[in-house]
């Protein structure tokens, strides 16, 4: 098996951009330093950077042609069921020249047939150039684990694993998408296919494009999340289905000829993944967690370390602890550079530090518990929306009174902040309330941050695409509506984006066993009242885990994978905020009004409001602009 942690790049241009292309390939070479290859086919340029986990032979270097030289592929990711697919095609007479999964995709494409893409069980983004009709085909995996960016203009069509691979295209407009910036301030990340660059888009999960004559000629979807369709059956049967599907997924994702490690926060999801990995035969698995050193008390997350140690001891596994006491001032620009897009969740730092340590220890693959919360209701907001049944039927006047009271609560205490967030939109209709649980700041306040010129360019509602998603699912229970938003936006555009970028920056691949077709099928047929039951989130998953983990791990309080942001803003990052969000800096950027930005900072510092995360978002946006618009090296931004 040839498992690749890679980067892909493709330019179809009306002008010769070979030299620019080579430089762009260098820009994403951190994704795969073992080999850098490209091919020029007329006006088509395809490139690949490779970091091999298994089978380092040169035969598997890319771009890779099939044996008949009909088509070539550049591929990032891995296909878990490639052996079965390969054996099937060999039986049909297909000749293979490598042992890798990239060639399996290539030949499956050439054979075609209905649903061939949906047969790929794995994480991937790839492109195939078909020499028979000079057509380019690109696709992204069903769950959106691996990223793929693209844009088209009068000069051609361009795609890359990272935005950095597109910035050297001379014709690329650097115009900003202010709606994406608006969403970044509201959510801390920008949901949907848009990026901060107006022209650059994200290929959505489970979709493909066909490109001919340098233009998109077909856009299709090969997989969608199964609709919620609960099947009533015994709880014990659901538990067995759930564990069986997750165990199968873990077994598939343990395939590698290098040591495999795992994140281990001491929470249910990562602990269960590790427990099942050990059950199916994983040996000497190295586990990693963080030590926040008590810095998160005012940020509302608990210390994970005692639980991580308990889980590791219970499972008899080695645990490596990363102390979160970094030079945040020095690391922040580097992190934002690798993220490609402004994201204001400081938990990104934890992923980076763990992957850095794992790579130093020679571990190239880490398992993750990501996705468990998003398909079985594990976040606090899921409990809050489930609790709505006790008050959402109150008259509008009563709900408006609750909203007014919630907004007046002091924001110093984590508990009061949560209560305020739960009821600050009580007077709104259900769909708007569901969306509001994702807000970190009121959209009305965000609109007031922009200059009048920029505000005039904003859509009436920059979140309209999310509202539309909810409107198409009016018949769903409120918990399932929220899970739909989690899967379509939060998981893909936030969680998977930063996990891929941070891990690939250190040459580590992160695998996500919860994101598996069979696990997802079980989740879609499990009744909502077994996901959230009597205020217990992931109830059915917890019941299923009782055979594998101690009660203290399964039923512990939910904690985020956080960082002491509020402490940082008042200490290490305080002067950085004052510098990068100074009147001179804000006015020069001409996106925000300095008076509004300063009012936000002042209210936060005197404790009148809690705007720590939006302030951090403003900071990341300015750092992003200095790197990606002004061309400042990330090492000299701060």
mmCIF file of C-alpha atoms in Angstrom, residues 123 150 177 236 289 310 385 468 546 602:
data_model
loop_
_atom_site.group_PDB
_atom_site.id
_atom_site.type_symbol
_atom_site.label_atom_id
_atom_site.label_comp_id
_atom_site.label_asym_id
_atom_site.label_seq_id
_atom_site.Cartn_x
_atom_site.Cartn_y
_atom_site.Cartn_z
ATOM 1 C CA UNK A 123 -9.970 10.573 2.493
ATOM 2 C CA UNK A 150 -9.747 26.272 -7.178
ATOM 3 C CA UNK A 177 -14.574 38.570 -0.059
ATOM 4 C CA UNK A 236 -28.596 -3.158 22.554
ATOM 5 C CA UNK A 289 -2.425 15.128 24.937
ATOM 6 C CA UNK A 310 -6.481 7.853 33.537
ATOM 7 C CA UNK A 385 -31.098 23.242 21.748
ATOM 8 C CA UNK A 468 -31.449 28.173 3.418
ATOM 9 C CA UNK A 546 -19.277 1.045 28.738
ATOM 10 C CA UNK A 602 -12.347 48.579 25.695
#
